Amino acid sequence: MNKPLYLVFDIYGTLFDVTKLSKDCEEVFPGFGSEFSTIWREKQLHYAFVSELTGTYVTFSSLTRQALQHTAFAHELPLAREDEEKLMADYLNLPPFPEVESVLQELKGSFSICLLSNGGEDMLTPLLANANFDKYFDHVWSIDTVRHYKPSPLAYRLIRDRIGQDADVLFLSSNCWDIIGAGRFGFKTAWINRNGLPFESTGYQPDYVLLDLRDLFSLLEH
Amino acid sequence: MNKPLYLVFDIYGTLFDVTKLSKDCEEVFPGFGSEFSTIWREKQLHYAFVSELTGTYVTFSSLTRQALQHTAFAHELPLAREDEEKLMADYLNLPPFPEVESVLQELKGSFSICLLSNGGEDMLTPLLANANFDKYFDHVWSIDTVRHYKPSPLAYRLIRDRIGQDADVLFLSSNCWDIIGAGRFGFKTAWINRNGLPFESTGYQPDYVLLDLRDLFSLLEH
């Protein structure tokens, strides 16, 4: 492929591991921490989808909190106000996947490195700052500016509105629904498949499948 | 409440039990039948949501089959063509929840009894005929005619387009996302909560909560 000028990354689940909310989930819900964070994430996504589908925009930080409260309540797990704040703060301190920083470091300068996230600026700015990742990104875009969640085409259009119709884009995400949305919008797509899963069977297939971000180097050389 | 003229029911999970696909799921996947049908259902919904969100309409029978194939493949469960057809046919032979028929029988004549389903006519017509339920419905509407899935407002609008702006509607569903969509569209809503779960915490709350359809009688008397 030609070297794409713009590498546009998803953030949650793609660069940062949302299933590992530090040790706090386990501390708040002993023996249930890992399962809890997975269910919380699924609920967060479901709420974002329902928000977009029903045409009623709710900010990502609001629906992340709603999903947290609901997950605790539905499993009859008491959630003290203090613990709720601690877990919400964890979303600003997610751990990156192991290879991410060194790959961004190596890409920096050769490509325009961008983010398009369902998270708002209030979540993205501290997360990137806490990981000391902000220095790697040329553009950090939040769908909050257009109030439409991925995988709506109205979210991906934000990229075209910023960089023009002709710029080469490679969109990268670990989330199948995100890859499907970006691909149907018209971007070249690379699915980061760290868990060796089959891609969703909706008729759309990603242009490239990478085991982790290091696979980008061989892809970008061709 | 005033007696609503139009009672509009969802079908899958509301009138018919999608988690009990006869005995065939268990026969095809011994020991995994109940879990399989639950995952299949979740995948089917996810595909319908992604279809709507990405603006690429795929019929409900197509995405139900894609969800079936993917669920089997992702769990490394071989699915013979013959078994696939048997399980797809089960969607036309779902069991109704126990109280449904007697309630429809009693409502018939006093109210306009309607359906709005994400399923296409190719799925709804045989399902209703096989259960001998078609005689209870004054209107059976599929979103396939507008090619927009619930909970998009474009799906619920179909009802208004058919019955006019002024008719009284009570929308009934067991699916929270469906109730949220119908409520945000502007309908009065009744959530059928057979499993005693908390309603999703998205800010919207249903107008009424019923334990099963028999609760409709006391609601409609007021």
Coordinates of C-alpha atoms in Angstrom, one line a residue, chain B:
Chain B
M1 CA -54.9 6.5 32.0
N2 CA -57.3 6.9 29.1
K3 CA -57.9 3.7 27.3
P4 CA -55.3 3.7 24.5
L5 CA -56.7 2.7 21.1
Y6 CA -53.5 1.2 19.8
L7 CA -51.6 -1.4 21.8
V8 CA -48.3 -1.9 19.9
F9 CA -46.3 -4.9 20.9
D10 CA -42.7 -5.9 20.2
I11 CA -42.5 -9.6 19.4
Y12 CA -39.1 -11.2 20.1
G13 CA -38.5 -11.5 23.8
T14 CA -41.8 -9.8 24.5
L15 CA -44.5 -12.2 23.1
F16 CA -42.2 -15.1 22.1
D17 CA -39.3 -16.5 24.1
V18 CA -36.1 -16.2 22.0
T19 CA -34.0 -17.9 24.6
K20 CA -35.9 -21.2 24.2
L21 CA -35.4 -22.2 20.6
S22 CA -37.4 -25.4 21.1
K23 CA -35.0 -28.3 21.9
D24 CA -33.0 -28.0 18.8
C25 CA -30.2 -25.7 20.1
E26 CA -29.5 -28.2 22.8
E27 CA -29.7 -31.1 20.3
V28 CA -27.2 -29.4 18.0
F29 CA -24.9 -28.2 20.8
P30 CA -25.3 -30.7 23.7
G31 CA -24.7 -29.0 27.1
F32 CA -24.5 -25.6 25.5
G33 CA -28.0 -25.1 24.1
S34 CA -29.3 -22.5 26.5
E35 CA -26.0 -20.5 26.5
F36 CA -25.8 -20.7 22.7
S37 CA -29.3 -19.3 22.2
T38 CA -28.6 -16.4 24.5
I39 CA -25.3 -15.5 22.8
W40 CA -27.0 -15.9 19.4
R41 CA -29.7 -13.5 20.4
E42 CA -27.2 -10.9 21.7
K43 CA -25.2 -11.2 18.5
Q44 CA -28.3 -10.8 16.4
L45 CA -29.2 -7.6 18.3
H46 CA -25.6 -6.3 18.0
Y47 CA -25.7 -6.9 14.2
A48 CA -29.0 -5.1 13.9
F49 CA -27.6 -2.1 15.9
V50 CA -24.4 -2.0 13.8
S51 CA -26.5 -2.2 10.6
E52 CA -28.6 0.7 11.7
L53 CA -25.7 2.7 13.1
T54 CA -23.5 2.3 10.0
G55 CA -26.4 3.1 7.7
T56 CA -26.1 -0.3 5.8
Y57 CA -29.4 -2.1 6.0
V58 CA -29.2 -5.9 6.2
T59 CA -32.5 -7.9 6.5
F60 CA -33.2 -9.4 9.9
S61 CA -33.3 -12.9 8.6
S62 CA -29.8 -12.4 7.0
L63 CA -28.3 -11.0 10.1
T64 CA -30.0 -13.6 12.3
R65 CA -28.2 -16.2 10.1
Q66 CA -24.9 -14.3 10.2
A67 CA -25.2 -14.2 14.0
L68 CA -25.9 -17.9 14.1
Q69 CA -22.9 -18.8 12.0
H70 CA -20.7 -16.4 13.9
T71 CA -21.7 -17.7 17.3
A72 CA -20.9 -21.3 16.2
F73 CA -17.7 -20.4 14.6
A74 CA -16.4 -18.1 17.4
H75 CA -17.0 -21.0 19.9
E76 CA -15.5 -23.5 17.6
L77 CA -18.7 -25.5 17.4
P78 CA -19.1 -27.1 14.0
L79 CA -22.5 -26.2 12.4
A80 CA -23.7 -28.5 9.6
R81 CA -25.8 -26.9 6.9
E82 CA -28.7 -29.1 7.9
D83 CA -28.5 -27.9 11.5
E84 CA -28.2 -24.3 10.5
E85 CA -31.4 -24.6 8.5
K86 CA -33.1 -26.4 11.5
L87 CA -32.1 -23.6 13.9
M88 CA -33.1 -20.9 11.4
A89 CA -36.5 -22.6 11.1
D90 CA -36.8 -22.5 14.9
Y91 CA -37.1 -18.8 14.7
L92 CA -40.4 -19.4 12.9
N93 CA -41.5 -21.7 15.7
L94 CA -40.6 -19.9 18.9
P95 CA -42.7 -20.6 22.0
P96 CA -44.9 -17.8 23.2
F97 CA -44.7 -16.8 26.9
P98 CA -47.3 -18.7 28.9
E99 CA -49.8 -15.9 29.5
V100 CA -49.7 -14.3 26.1
E101 CA -52.4 -16.1 24.2
S102 CA -55.1 -15.7 26.9
V103 CA -54.3 -12.0 27.3
L104 CA -54.5 -11.3 23.5
Q105 CA -57.8 -13.2 23.4
E106 CA -59.3 -11.0 26.1
L107 CA -57.9 -7.8 24.6
K108 CA -59.2 -8.6 21.1
G109 CA -62.1 -6.4 20.0
S110 CA -61.6 -3.8 22.8
F111 CA -58.3 -2.5 21.5
S112 CA -56.4 -2.2 18.2
I113 CA -53.8 -4.9 18.7
C114 CA -50.6 -4.2 16.7
L115 CA -47.0 -5.4 16.3
L116 CA -43.9 -3.5 15.4
S117 CA -41.0 -5.8 14.9
N118 CA -37.4 -5.7 13.7
G119 CA -38.2 -9.0 12.0
G120 CA -39.2 -9.0 8.3
E121 CA -42.5 -10.3 7.0
D122 CA -40.7 -13.5 6.0
M123 CA -40.1 -14.2 9.7
L124 CA -43.2 -12.7 11.2
T125 CA -45.9 -14.2 9.0
P126 CA -44.9 -17.8 9.6
L127 CA -44.1 -17.3 13.3
L128 CA -47.6 -15.8 13.9
A129 CA -49.2 -18.5 11.7
N130 CA -47.4 -21.4 13.4
A131 CA -48.5 -20.1 16.9
N132 CA -52.0 -19.5 15.4
F133 CA -51.7 -15.9 16.7
D134 CA -52.3 -14.0 13.5
K135 CA -56.0 -13.8 14.3
Y136 CA -55.4 -11.6 17.2
F137 CA -53.6 -8.8 15.4
D138 CA -55.2 -5.9 13.6
H139 CA -51.8 -4.7 12.3
V140 CA -48.5 -6.4 11.9
W141 CA -45.8 -3.9 11.0
S142 CA -42.2 -4.8 10.1
I143 CA -39.4 -2.2 10.1
D144 CA -38.3 -3.9 6.8
T145 CA -40.8 -1.6 5.0
V146 CA -38.7 1.5 6.1
R147 CA -35.4 -0.3 6.4
H148 CA -34.5 1.2 9.8
Y149 CA -34.1 -0.9 12.9
K150 CA -35.6 -0.1 16.3
P151 CA -34.7 1.8 18.4
S152 CA -34.2 4.4 15.6
P153 CA -37.0 7.0 15.6
L154 CA -37.3 6.2 11.9
A155 CA -38.6 2.8 12.8
Y156 CA -41.2 4.0 15.4
R157 CA -42.4 6.7 12.9
L158 CA -43.8 3.9 10.8
I159 CA -46.6 3.6 13.4
R160 CA -47.5 7.3 13.2
D161 CA -47.4 7.2 9.4
R162 CA -50.0 4.4 9.5
I163 CA -52.3 5.5 12.3
G164 CA -51.9 9.3 12.3
Q165 CA -50.5 11.8 14.8
D166 CA -53.4 11.9 17.2
A167 CA -54.1 8.2 17.9
D168 CA -53.4 7.0 21.4
V169 CA -50.5 4.5 21.5
L170 CA -49.2 2.3 24.3
F171 CA -46.0 0.7 23.3
L172 CA -45.1 -2.6 25.0
S173 CA -41.8 -4.4 25.0
S174 CA -39.5 -6.5 27.2
N175 CA -36.4 -5.0 25.7
C176 CA -35.2 -1.9 27.5
W177 CA -33.6 -0.4 24.4
D178 CA -36.9 -0.7 22.6
I179 CA -38.8 1.0 25.4
I180 CA -36.2 3.8 25.5
G181 CA -36.5 4.3 21.7
A182 CA -40.3 4.3 21.8
G183 CA -40.5 6.6 24.8
R184 CA -38.0 9.1 23.3
F185 CA -40.0 9.0 20.1
G186 CA -43.0 10.1 22.1
F187 CA -45.1 7.0 22.9
K188 CA -46.4 6.0 26.3
T189 CA -44.4 2.9 27.2
A190 CA -45.0 -0.3 29.3
W191 CA -41.9 -2.4 30.0
I192 CA -42.7 -6.1 30.5
N193 CA -40.2 -7.1 33.2
R194 CA -40.7 -10.9 33.5
N195 CA -37.2 -11.4 35.1
G196 CA -37.5 -8.7 37.8
L197 CA -34.5 -6.8 36.5
P198 CA -33.7 -3.1 37.0
F199 CA -34.4 -0.9 34.0
E200 CA -31.4 0.4 32.1
S201 CA -30.0 3.6 33.7
T202 CA -29.9 5.9 30.7
G203 CA -32.1 8.7 32.1
Y204 CA -35.3 7.4 30.5
Q205 CA -37.8 5.5 32.6
P206 CA -40.8 3.6 31.2
D207 CA -44.3 5.0 32.0
Y208 CA -45.4 1.6 33.3
V209 CA -43.7 -1.6 34.4
L210 CA -45.6 -4.9 34.1
L211 CA -44.5 -8.2 35.6
D212 CA -46.2 -9.9 32.6
L213 CA -49.0 -9.1 30.1
R214 CA -51.8 -9.9 32.6
D215 CA -50.9 -6.7 34.4
L216 CA -52.3 -4.9 31.4
F217 CA -55.8 -5.4 32.6
S218 CA -55.5 -3.4 35.7
L219 CA -53.5 -0.7 33.8
L220 CA -56.2 -0.4 31.1
E221 CA -59.0 -0.1 33.6
H222 CA -57.7 3.1 35.1

